[in-house]
Amino acid sequence: MTLAHISSKNNLFSPRLSFGVILLLGLAVYSNCFNNPFVFDDNSLLGNENIQELWPIYKPFLWSGESATAGRPILSFSFALNYALGGDKPFGYHLVNLLIHILNSFFLYLIIQGTFRTPRLASSFSFVASPLAFVAALIWLVHPIHTECINYITQRSELLMGFFYLGTIYAALRSWEGENKKTWLCLSAVFCALGMATKEVMVTAPLLVFFYDYAFGGKNLRETFRERKILYLCLAATWLILLGLILSNPRSSSVGFSHKISSLDYLISQSYIIIHYLQTLFWPNVLVFDYGMAQAEVFSEHIFSFLAMTGLFLGSLGLYIYRPYLGFAPLSFFLILAPSSSFVPIVTEVGAERRVYLSSALIIGLIAGLAYAWLSSRKEKIVTRQKSYFFALALAFLVISVLSYRSFLRNNDYANKVRIWESALQAVPDNPRAYHNLGVALGDRKEFQKSQECFEKALALKPRYASCHYHLSLYSLHQGKLEEALGQKEKLRKMAPHHPKLWELYRHLGDYELKREDIDQAYHYYEKILQRHPKSVALLKKLASYALQKGKWDRAFEFYEKALLRKPEDVDTYNVLGMIRLQQGDFPKAMEFYRKATDIDPKSPDAYNNIGVAFERQGDFPGALTYYYQALRLNEESVTTYHNIIMLSVKMGKFRDALHCAQEALKLDPENTNTLRYLGAFLVGQGKIDEGIQHYMKALKINPRDVNIYKSLGSAYEKKKELDKARFFYQKAAQIQKKSSNK
């Protein structure tokens, strides 16, 4: 019995059944990844405003500054969909990444199956195309080198680009023959266009399709191009999409020739990195989350790896020239890696396992074919050969099982930020960024001593690592070590006076001083940020709000006035300034600010509500009621305005109006304790004491620390002549007040 017999028996390797197994195995291997936290720059991705809204529909396709989605609109749109459905919860993002990987594995199964049935290979492989494709797809699906793409959310770029890349190849393969050739040709071009708008590596797809056709189509170069030139021209036209996106310079600070790292330095570094990729494909015992940043290289230290890589490339090229069907996979391995791993420097990342996401599929497919060819060529008795086939299947099962287990364990590393960065350091011990990020992870766990040691090691490797000084200063603040924090701040300021982390540190220092109740020193630090952002008012309002809490009305007024100079049309600021002046007894000045607010925004309900409060304090109840109702017309869902009307209506003896407003406020917010208390007081005043007590008790369940509710209950029971209960609630109110005053 051969693989062909096994394949044909009961349609064992049919596409439908194969997809089912791929789906189930993928879900099983990655079942422990769904709740893994965001890592590295995932959080900055989620902070991108362009992915936080799906409408207007064009917004996810825009970008500003440099980010993982800059110049990659299709990728950005996929994240926007994720955000719309699941917000910032990791589960949905991991699930989508995994599903794309599973679909890619099925695409790979179809492509390898189709490849073994092409004119070049059909005579030797057509009967075993399905089982070979199935085994190769499963190995690729569970290989640990791909765990980064699923666990590291941002690397959906590789997965989604891979989906369109494989789709381009598969559709091109299907367009060779059949009734729907034109449909598949158009679909191949569509896949290619979408891939160009997903990630730059897609640039190689049109070339790879041509190389594929020549390798497996059984025709010479001229015939291959003549018969399929429309497809090639359509695919090549999609380069215009990529060109337009690249011209916007979405990654000018991290990619290109205008950096300190030369093309030769980067090419030398890629020689040993690519050798490591190949080693990891065959023996994935050391997985690297972060290879570190690109740096100048000494050629003599890497001469052997450079010669080895050069030999592999030239050998692949020669093999493709003389045996295209054998040379296609190794040559395409280098072709797909070329945009990220050749001579164009990517200074922020010298290497990354995700870069071999697609390239590894070619190598695995080649090994599957070579293994079968070797088994078939052995001149042995049929019985012995059958044993060899079963041994090969058993070996494949063992390999898939071992790789699955290794991937499952690797997922656990991503479940813990400390663990993933520790693993990165085990793989690359001289990586300052790994030490820095491990320090951040330890700091998040309040392990400040260990965190400090990591930052110091990072600075030893990279003395001008500004972010390390920021974190050392920040963690010193967390421990109350102000002098140490200021010392690190000064180092950061001298090293990088315009670094974004410096301004962030000033904000933390200001917050720290506010906690110490030193409002002047807090303003000193906030002012440095305000000088950099002349139109910002948030920090001034923060200082003003703090001053209000402390009863420092004049200081609060001062800060709000400063905010008004920066943002003269801010209605909220005018409202608060009016409130301050009213609190200080300056009714005319308060009205001046409130009137200014209504001039700027005639539909501001808060302004009219505040004017009502001012009139009420002046004893003009009818005037106050007029403005309260005006505010309510502008905002029918304002519970605060309803409360004001309730209290004023009771003062004016309009109990029916008070009851109506209390009932309306309760509809808007059934658990508002103030509304329940007002309604309870009204019912008690009407002699419906038991009903009033029911509302008080409901409010008490919601907020058992509200002193006013206990007092109201005491008063209600006193009216019922149930003095023991009245005394109990009065005592409870006194106890809570005493505890609050002690604090």
XYZ file of C-alpha atoms in Angstrom:
743
model
C 0.000 0.000 0.000
C 1.481 3.381 -1.044
C 0.676 6.983 -0.170
C -1.427 7.093 -3.317
C -3.607 4.251 -2.031
C -3.898 5.906 1.353
C -4.867 9.168 -0.314
C -7.574 7.653 -2.489
C -9.124 5.482 0.213
C -12.315 7.109 1.431
C -11.102 10.445 0.030
C -8.926 10.738 3.133
C -7.173 13.964 2.134
C -10.073 15.807 0.488
C -9.981 19.629 0.748
C -13.030 19.700 3.022
C -11.647 17.163 5.478
C -8.176 18.698 5.292
C -9.555 22.132 6.142
C -11.442 20.667 9.092
C -8.278 19.102 10.501
C -6.267 22.283 9.896
C -8.942 24.333 11.676
C -9.190 22.036 14.693
C -5.438 21.599 15.054
C -4.848 25.348 14.766
C -7.447 26.102 17.439
C -5.998 23.395 19.703
C -2.359 24.487 19.411
C -3.203 28.155 20.011
C -5.995 27.584 22.541
C -3.856 29.141 25.277
C -3.078 32.389 23.435
C -6.430 34.172 23.313
C -6.097 36.052 26.596
C -2.403 36.816 26.259
C -1.728 40.530 26.852
C -0.657 43.060 24.246
C 3.122 43.210 23.925
C 5.791 45.574 22.663
C 4.154 48.253 20.455
C 0.675 46.672 20.457
C -0.502 49.306 22.935
C 0.623 52.182 20.724
C -1.271 50.531 17.889
C -4.484 50.527 19.920
C -3.881 54.168 20.820
C -4.040 55.069 17.125
C -7.171 57.210 16.731
C -7.626 56.142 13.122
C -8.533 52.584 14.101
C -10.917 53.605 16.878
C -13.741 54.588 14.541
C -15.171 52.945 11.449
C -17.091 56.011 10.392
C -16.485 57.964 8.291
C -15.507 54.881 6.302
C -12.296 56.445 5.014
C -10.901 57.176 8.502
C -9.228 53.765 9.082
C -7.441 54.234 5.757
C -5.739 57.423 6.955
C -2.593 57.700 9.004
C -0.474 60.375 10.638
C 3.074 59.920 11.832
C 4.811 56.559 11.891
C 3.063 53.477 13.200
C 2.560 49.820 12.351
C -0.416 50.754 10.152
C 1.141 53.778 8.410
C 1.042 53.248 4.648
C -0.896 50.000 5.151
C -4.592 50.941 4.817
C -5.991 47.395 4.517
C -4.173 46.357 7.677
C -5.466 49.467 9.439
C -9.035 48.700 8.368
C -8.779 45.166 9.768
C -7.749 46.588 13.150
C -10.585 49.114 12.990
C -13.057 46.248 12.519
C -11.507 44.464 15.492
C -11.747 47.594 17.611
C -15.372 48.183 16.628
C -16.342 44.640 17.628
C -14.221 44.111 20.729
C -12.615 47.372 21.794
C -9.212 46.900 23.398
C -9.776 43.337 24.644
C -6.971 41.018 23.407
C -9.236 38.012 22.709
C -10.676 39.239 19.422
C -7.322 40.333 18.022
C -5.676 36.986 18.779
C -8.661 35.138 17.316
C -8.529 37.070 14.037
C -4.765 36.566 13.760
C -5.189 32.838 14.303
C -8.046 32.522 11.818
C -5.965 34.285 9.156
C -3.106 31.878 9.873
C -5.468 28.909 9.561
C -6.810 30.209 6.228
C -3.242 30.721 5.032
C -2.419 27.121 5.961
C -5.373 25.929 3.885
C -4.268 28.154 0.995
C -0.826 26.554 1.276
C -2.411 23.095 1.180
C -4.238 23.995 -2.052
C -1.148 25.551 -3.636
C 1.167 22.626 -2.835
C -1.512 20.190 -3.981
C -1.882 22.106 -7.248
C 1.878 22.402 -7.679
C 2.406 18.647 -7.484
C -0.204 18.313 -10.254
C 1.438 20.820 -12.615
C 2.935 19.629 -15.940
C 6.453 19.498 -14.496
C 5.576 17.287 -11.538
C 2.319 15.529 -12.344
C 3.880 12.310 -13.618
C 5.684 11.712 -10.308
C 3.482 13.406 -7.718
C -0.133 13.744 -8.901
C -1.339 10.674 -6.974
C 0.250 11.819 -3.728
C -0.328 15.553 -4.108
C -3.043 15.680 -1.436
C -1.271 13.814 1.407
C 2.003 15.651 0.786
C 0.220 19.006 0.734
C -1.717 18.079 3.859
C 1.392 17.136 5.837
C 3.300 20.231 4.677
C 0.383 22.522 5.561
C 0.077 21.001 9.050
C 3.805 21.370 9.725
C 3.674 24.995 8.607
C 0.513 25.611 10.652
C 2.022 24.476 13.962
C 5.639 25.552 13.497
C 6.779 27.534 16.583
C 8.487 30.178 14.467
C 5.006 31.518 13.642
C 3.906 32.001 17.264
C 5.100 35.597 17.103
C 2.620 36.439 14.358
C -0.351 35.149 16.365
C 0.657 36.424 19.820
C 2.137 39.754 18.785
C -0.975 41.500 17.494
C 0.815 44.125 15.431
C 2.315 41.386 13.263
C -1.033 40.775 11.655
C 0.681 42.738 8.899
C 2.632 39.580 8.012
C -0.389 37.300 8.319
C -2.720 39.464 6.249
C -0.091 40.157 3.618
C 0.554 36.389 3.555
C -3.150 35.768 2.961
C -3.186 38.050 -0.078
C 0.181 36.724 -1.278
C -0.968 33.095 -1.154
C -4.305 34.117 -2.655
C -2.466 35.743 -5.558
C -0.474 32.570 -6.240
C -3.453 30.240 -5.874
C -5.681 32.309 -8.156
C -2.859 32.546 -10.699
C -2.466 28.757 -10.538
C -6.200 28.249 -11.080
C -6.133 30.600 -14.078
C -3.917 28.184 -16.030
C -6.883 26.281 -17.395
C -10.611 25.740 -17.031
C -13.750 27.672 -17.866
C -13.167 30.431 -15.318
C -9.661 31.470 -16.361
C -10.564 35.161 -16.626
C -12.299 35.141 -13.254
C -9.264 33.622 -11.548
C -6.945 36.010 -13.381
C -8.938 39.008 -12.108
C -9.057 37.532 -8.632
C -5.276 37.113 -8.625
C -4.869 40.792 -9.512
C -7.337 41.829 -6.790
C -5.501 39.763 -4.176
C -2.219 41.319 -5.294
C -3.613 44.871 -5.123
C -4.956 44.316 -1.605
C -1.628 42.848 -0.549
C 0.236 45.906 -1.830
C -1.949 48.026 0.482
C -1.188 45.700 3.415
C 2.601 45.371 3.598
C 5.578 46.257 1.444
C 6.901 42.668 1.182
C 4.080 42.076 -1.315
C 6.286 43.844 -3.897
C 7.807 40.459 -4.780
C 4.493 38.730 -5.592
C 4.309 39.585 -9.349
C 7.847 38.294 -9.853
C 7.213 35.147 -7.843
C 4.116 34.298 -9.916
C 6.194 34.549 -13.092
C 8.977 32.429 -11.589
C 6.359 29.894 -10.496
C 4.803 29.647 -13.955
C 8.178 29.112 -15.583
C 9.270 26.553 -12.975
C 6.172 24.358 -13.142
C 4.438 25.220 -16.427
C 6.723 23.116 -18.591
C 7.477 25.917 -21.095
C 10.404 28.211 -21.837
C 10.617 31.817 -20.671
C 9.333 33.370 -23.896
C 6.333 31.064 -24.158
C 5.543 31.489 -20.481
C 5.450 35.265 -20.785
C 3.562 35.306 -24.111
C 0.760 33.049 -22.867
C 0.290 34.819 -19.541
C 1.388 38.396 -20.261
C -2.022 39.872 -19.379
C -1.797 38.370 -15.897
C 1.767 39.582 -15.412
C 0.925 43.096 -16.578
C -2.090 43.230 -14.259
C 0.014 42.075 -11.322
C 2.806 44.506 -12.187
C 0.264 47.351 -12.326
C -0.406 46.862 -8.615
C 3.119 48.136 -7.964
C 1.663 51.604 -8.574
C -0.434 51.216 -5.414
C 2.625 50.358 -3.381
C 4.635 53.160 -4.986
C 1.989 55.711 -4.035
C 1.970 54.498 -0.447
C 5.772 54.426 -0.166
C 6.100 57.980 -1.529
C 4.211 59.206 1.549
C 7.281 58.161 3.621
C 5.341 56.178 6.242
C 8.580 54.786 7.751
C 11.253 57.328 6.898
C 12.722 57.318 10.422
C 13.171 53.546 10.586
C 13.708 52.324 7.003
C 15.970 53.573 4.240
C 19.451 54.739 3.360
C 19.464 58.023 5.293
C 20.542 56.417 8.585
C 23.862 55.660 10.233
C 23.622 51.971 9.295
C 25.065 51.390 5.827
C 23.654 48.952 3.299
C 26.804 46.828 3.629
C 26.495 46.680 7.432
C 22.886 45.627 7.149
C 23.628 43.027 4.475
C 26.376 41.511 6.644
C 24.022 41.327 9.611
C 21.396 39.597 7.488
C 23.837 36.852 6.594
C 23.963 35.446 10.121
C 20.314 36.312 10.798
C 19.127 34.317 7.763
C 21.343 31.401 8.755
C 19.641 31.529 12.171
C 16.208 31.567 10.494
C 17.076 28.363 8.643
C 18.442 26.770 11.794
C 15.231 27.646 13.640
C 13.107 26.160 10.866
C 14.843 22.804 11.283
C 15.442 22.945 15.034
C 13.240 25.534 16.812
C 14.773 25.217 20.257
C 15.759 28.919 20.464
C 13.038 31.376 19.499
C 13.879 35.066 19.423
C 11.254 37.677 20.197
C 13.592 40.627 19.645
C 16.867 40.423 17.718
C 17.690 44.023 18.652
C 18.427 47.077 16.543
C 20.656 47.159 13.486
C 24.232 48.256 14.155
C 27.587 48.573 12.433
C 29.148 45.175 11.785
C 32.737 43.931 11.550
C 32.913 41.868 8.363
C 35.669 39.572 9.621
C 33.456 38.424 12.508
C 30.749 37.189 10.147
C 32.726 36.135 7.100
C 31.708 32.479 7.334
C 27.992 33.210 7.652
C 28.252 35.759 4.826
C 29.970 33.233 2.562
C 27.438 30.559 3.554
C 24.483 32.805 2.737
C 26.081 33.921 -0.529
C 26.699 30.283 -1.454
C 23.107 29.322 -0.659
C 21.769 32.188 -2.758
C 24.011 31.467 -5.759
C 23.272 27.774 -5.440
C 19.534 28.486 -5.425
C 19.876 30.726 -8.466
C 21.915 28.124 -10.349
C 19.499 25.362 -9.411
C 16.573 27.463 -10.664
C 18.350 28.041 -13.977
C 19.111 24.376 -14.569
C 16.251 22.697 -12.659
C 13.558 25.367 -12.211
C 11.133 23.091 -10.337
C 13.862 22.297 -7.760
C 15.295 25.798 -7.547
C 11.975 27.641 -7.249
C 11.509 27.149 -3.487
C 15.055 28.088 -2.333
C 15.272 31.026 -4.750
C 11.829 32.291 -3.692
C 12.913 31.979 -0.067
C 15.493 34.681 -0.737
C 13.144 36.641 -3.004
C 10.454 37.013 -0.329
C 13.060 37.954 2.274
C 14.715 40.531 -0.009
C 12.611 43.603 0.906
C 13.311 43.233 4.636
C 16.520 41.190 4.788
C 18.936 42.334 2.125
C 20.579 45.748 1.670
C 17.764 48.204 2.600
C 18.408 48.942 6.290
C 15.602 48.601 8.830
C 17.387 50.285 11.701
C 14.796 49.530 14.383
C 14.966 45.770 13.928
C 17.879 43.777 12.569
C 15.828 40.587 12.365
C 12.424 39.111 13.147
C 11.046 35.589 13.028
C 7.909 36.835 11.278
C 9.968 37.696 8.201
C 10.203 34.014 7.306
C 6.451 33.493 7.658
C 5.940 32.962 3.918
C 9.466 31.881 3.055
C 9.239 28.954 5.459
C 6.219 27.580 3.572
C 8.334 27.156 0.448
C 11.081 25.286 2.308
C 8.595 22.978 4.043
C 6.844 22.221 0.747
C 10.194 21.461 -0.919
C 11.239 19.100 1.882
C 7.921 17.240 1.645
C 8.436 16.706 -2.098
C 12.074 15.699 -1.767
C 11.272 13.251 1.029
C 8.677 11.488 -1.109
C 10.944 11.500 -4.163
C 13.716 9.895 -2.121
C 11.410 7.208 -0.759
C 10.024 6.463 -4.219
C 13.488 6.159 -5.765
C 14.716 3.487 -3.343
C 15.206 0.128 -5.033
C 13.766 -2.137 -2.408
C 11.148 -4.807 -2.188
C 7.563 -3.558 -2.190
C 7.031 -4.697 1.400
C 10.078 -2.781 2.555
C 8.976 0.314 0.638
C 5.521 0.152 2.192
C 7.160 0.099 5.584
C 9.165 3.146 4.549
C 5.958 5.016 3.630
C 4.340 4.194 6.941
C 7.530 5.147 8.725
C 7.474 8.484 6.880
C 3.859 9.076 7.924
C 4.678 8.166 11.517
C 7.669 10.501 11.423
C 5.487 13.292 10.025
C 2.967 12.719 12.812
C 5.777 12.853 15.383
C 7.187 16.067 13.900
C 3.736 17.715 13.893
C 3.153 16.625 17.496
C 6.512 17.923 18.726
C 6.145 21.228 16.897
C 2.592 21.632 18.215
C 3.764 21.106 21.783
C 6.637 23.562 21.311
C 4.232 26.197 19.960
C 1.818 25.612 22.831
C 4.658 26.181 25.319
C 5.823 29.261 23.439
C 2.335 30.777 23.735
C 2.782 30.629 27.507
C 5.828 32.879 27.218
C 3.626 35.557 25.667
C 1.156 35.252 28.549
C 3.629 37.037 30.799
C 5.483 40.190 29.712
C 8.355 39.473 32.068
C 8.742 35.947 30.726
C 8.739 36.968 27.050
C 11.453 39.568 27.604
C 13.495 37.182 29.716
C 13.341 34.708 26.827
C 14.457 37.476 24.451
C 17.512 38.098 26.632
C 18.322 34.413 26.829
C 18.467 34.366 23.027
C 20.251 37.723 22.560
C 22.017 38.648 25.845
C 23.446 41.970 24.577
C 20.127 43.487 23.537
C 19.605 46.835 25.356
C 15.998 47.125 24.206
C 15.163 43.761 25.759
C 16.675 44.890 29.066
C 14.690 48.125 28.835
C 11.385 46.385 28.145
C 12.039 43.788 30.841
C 12.629 46.683 33.219
C 9.280 48.207 32.230
C 7.510 44.866 32.739
C 9.106 44.428 36.170
C 8.200 47.998 37.066
C 4.570 47.292 36.207
C 4.773 44.509 38.797
C 6.227 46.955 41.362
C 9.538 45.050 41.404
C 11.460 48.315 41.298
C 14.845 46.999 42.415
C 14.998 44.381 39.649
C 13.602 46.932 37.223
C 16.370 49.398 38.075
C 19.020 46.733 37.487
C 17.613 46.074 34.011
C 17.676 49.766 33.071
C 21.257 50.074 34.294
C 22.284 47.082 32.146
C 20.519 48.644 29.169
C 22.423 51.908 29.745
C 25.696 49.992 29.999
C 25.049 48.573 26.526
C 23.567 51.790 25.111
C 24.647 54.835 27.175
C 22.346 57.273 25.376
C 19.171 55.288 25.996
C 16.922 58.203 27.018
C 13.864 56.112 27.858
C 15.831 54.290 30.591
C 16.388 57.563 32.431
C 12.690 58.324 32.103
C 11.674 55.044 33.714
C 14.338 55.247 36.416
C 12.996 58.685 37.317
C 9.384 57.545 37.182
C 9.940 54.486 39.374
C 11.900 56.600 41.869
C 8.812 58.810 42.106
C 6.645 55.755 42.735
C 8.895 54.931 45.678
C 8.830 58.500 46.991
C 12.513 59.103 46.151
C 12.165 62.613 44.750
C 15.869 63.505 44.695
C 16.746 60.386 42.714
C 13.875 61.105 40.334
C 15.093 64.650 39.743
C 18.624 63.379 39.154
C 17.466 61.012 36.414
C 15.283 63.776 34.980
C 18.329 66.017 34.629
C 20.265 63.267 32.842
C 17.372 62.853 30.431
C 17.110 66.619 29.891
C 20.809 67.010 29.101
C 20.866 63.923 26.890
C 17.689 64.630 24.910
C 16.147 68.049 25.687
C 13.349 67.528 23.159
C 12.595 63.872 23.874
C 8.822 63.159 24.230
C 9.520 61.191 27.418
C 10.888 64.353 29.066
C 7.554 66.131 28.716
C 5.778 63.048 29.984
C 8.098 63.040 32.978
C 7.290 66.687 33.718
C 3.637 65.696 33.874
C 4.392 62.902 36.357
C 6.469 65.279 38.473
C 3.594 67.756 38.467
C 1.159 65.032 39.528
C 3.567 64.024 42.302
C 3.724 67.587 43.619
C -0.055 67.841 43.557
C -0.258 64.767 45.774
C 2.121 66.564 48.126
C -0.287 69.545 47.973
C 2.400 71.821 46.517
C 0.341 73.485 43.819
C 3.051 76.047 42.917
C 5.689 73.372 42.261
C 3.148 71.351 40.288
C 2.492 74.403 38.141
C 6.256 74.792 37.676
C 6.430 71.391 35.966
C 3.150 71.689 34.104
C 4.224 75.065 32.729
C 7.111 73.440 30.862
C 4.608 71.260 29.028
C 2.297 74.231 28.467
C 5.146 76.171 26.852
C 5.542 73.347 24.354
C 1.789 73.091 23.742
C 0.446 76.676 23.756
C -3.162 75.692 23.040
C -3.410 72.983 25.684
C -5.689 73.717 28.661
C -6.082 70.280 30.276
C -3.250 70.726 32.793
C -4.421 74.214 33.766
C -7.913 72.857 34.364
C -6.418 70.041 36.402
C -4.660 72.578 38.664
C -7.796 74.666 38.886
C -9.922 71.650 39.792
C -7.435 70.698 42.514
C -7.544 74.259 43.883
C -11.341 74.107 43.979
C -11.225 70.859 45.963
C -8.961 72.548 48.493
C -11.213 75.628 48.675
C -8.576 77.887 47.097
C -11.011 79.894 45.009
C -8.632 82.644 43.908
C -5.978 80.178 42.715
C -8.622 78.210 40.856
C -9.830 81.439 39.238
C -6.247 82.271 38.253
C -5.702 78.945 36.496
C -9.040 79.078 34.706
C -8.224 82.580 33.474
C -4.930 81.280 32.090
C -6.883 78.508 30.367
C -9.229 81.108 28.898
C -6.303 82.987 27.378
C -5.318 79.807 25.545
C -8.859 78.841 24.571
C -11.043 81.996 24.568
C -14.194 80.290 23.308
C -14.325 77.572 25.982
C -17.886 77.561 27.336
C -17.030 75.194 30.197
C -14.348 77.552 31.485
C -16.760 80.494 31.528
C -19.284 78.389 33.430
C -16.738 77.455 36.104
C -15.482 81.041 36.402
C -19.090 82.122 36.952
C -19.527 79.436 39.588
C -16.395 80.642 41.427
C -17.531 84.262 41.433
C -20.980 83.212 42.600
C -19.422 81.201 45.424
C -17.490 84.335 46.402
C -20.719 86.347 46.442
C -20.030 88.396 43.314
C -23.390 87.970 41.553
C -22.862 90.583 38.788
C -19.468 89.127 37.803
C -20.875 85.584 37.877
C -23.700 86.644 35.562
C -21.171 88.268 33.252
C -19.356 84.954 32.814
C -22.596 82.995 32.409
C -23.876 85.460 29.805
C -20.593 85.120 27.924
C -21.090 81.347 27.891
C -24.594 81.716 26.393
C -23.285 84.204 23.821
C -20.712 81.677 22.632
C -23.157 78.766 22.746
C -26.827 79.772 22.979
C -27.701 76.096 23.341
C -25.520 75.402 26.363
C -27.795 73.780 28.993
C -25.113 74.077 31.698
C -24.961 77.858 31.301
C -28.720 78.259 31.712
C -28.728 75.871 34.668
C -25.960 77.918 36.305
C -27.879 81.153 35.726
C -30.831 79.487 37.440
C -28.624 78.666 40.438
C -27.462 82.293 40.571
C -31.022 83.645 40.511
C -32.073 81.151 43.178
C -29.290 82.323 45.486
C -30.438 85.899 44.957
C -33.945 84.875 46.024
C -35.463 85.270 42.588
C -37.249 81.918 42.549
C -39.511 82.507 39.516
C -36.524 83.734 37.471
C -34.454 80.743 38.579
C -37.247 78.329 37.639
C -37.463 79.917 34.169
C -33.773 79.277 33.506
C -33.923 75.750 34.925
C -36.692 74.851 32.510
C -34.765 76.502 29.673
C -31.795 74.247 30.527
C -34.115 71.239 30.642
C -35.491 72.015 27.189
C -31.940 71.991 25.845
C -31.051 68.769 27.653
C -34.018 66.653 28.660
C -31.748 64.016 30.234
C -30.049 66.270 32.807
C -30.704 64.702 36.212
C -28.878 67.612 37.883
C -31.337 70.139 36.425
C -34.250 67.986 37.568
C -32.787 67.999 41.082
C -32.543 71.792 41.052
C -36.176 72.074 39.943
C -37.290 69.581 42.621
C -35.646 71.486 45.465
C -36.805 74.892 44.214
C -40.369 73.663 43.594
C -40.546 72.391 47.189
C -39.368 75.801 48.421
C -42.109 77.459 46.331
C -44.751 74.988 47.510
C -45.180 73.472 44.053
C -45.235 69.906 45.340
C -46.932 68.404 42.312
C -44.197 69.808 40.044
C -41.546 68.500 42.438
C -43.091 65.021 42.425
C -43.333 64.976 38.633
C -39.667 66.015 38.236
C -38.519 63.420 40.778
C -40.365 60.687 38.891
C -38.870 61.835 35.561
C -35.360 61.945 37.047
C -35.857 58.428 38.411
C -36.734 57.179 34.921
C -33.467 58.596 33.609
C -31.343 57.115 36.404
C -33.190 54.579 38.600
C -30.162 54.193 40.891
C -29.462 57.848 41.546
C -29.419 58.091 45.341
C -30.111 61.827 45.379
C -33.269 61.356 43.319
C -34.422 58.531 45.584
C -33.729 60.672 48.636
C -35.590 63.673 47.223
C -38.546 61.487 46.303
C -38.478 59.885 49.753
C -38.410 63.297 51.437
C -41.326 64.481 49.334
C -43.422 61.414 50.222
C -42.566 61.743 53.927
C -43.576 65.399 53.764
C -46.897 64.361 52.251
C -47.495 61.963 55.120
C -46.655 58.865 53.075
C -43.875 57.901 55.449
C -43.683 54.179 54.652
C -43.385 54.857 50.914
C -40.722 57.442 51.648
C -38.785 54.970 53.785
C -38.879 52.423 50.936
C -37.119 54.940 48.668
C -34.587 55.749 51.394
C -33.804 52.051 51.877
C -33.341 51.541 48.150
C -30.900 54.462 48.100
C -29.090 52.965 51.099
C -28.540 49.666 49.286
C -26.938 51.576 46.442
C -24.747 53.753 48.655
C -24.472 52.471 52.245
C -21.968 55.243 53.149
C -24.252 58.217 52.413
C -24.709 60.157 55.669
C -27.708 62.112 54.362
C -29.697 58.931 53.731
C -29.184 57.769 57.335
C -30.278 61.172 58.602
C -33.372 61.102 56.390
C -34.256 57.622 57.667
C -33.778 58.796 61.261
C -36.090 61.734 60.617
C -38.714 59.517 58.950
C -38.787 57.001 61.821
C -38.902 59.851 64.302
C -42.077 61.080 62.612
C -43.478 57.537 62.903
C -42.680 57.644 66.627
C -40.371 54.604 66.196
C -37.652 56.211 68.278
C -35.378 53.166 68.599
C -35.034 52.918 64.823
C -34.663 56.680 64.552
C -31.871 56.609 67.139
C -30.147 53.738 65.284
C -29.981 55.632 61.991
C -28.908 58.905 63.644
C -26.096 57.044 65.402
C -25.056 55.364 62.177
C -24.873 58.764 60.470
C -22.734 60.098 63.330
C -20.352 57.109 63.110
C -19.817 57.601 59.374
C -19.221 61.331 59.864
C -16.682 60.604 62.589
C -14.759 58.113 60.412
C -14.741 60.593 57.532
C -13.412 63.401 59.737
C -10.652 61.108 61.092
C -9.470 60.405 57.567
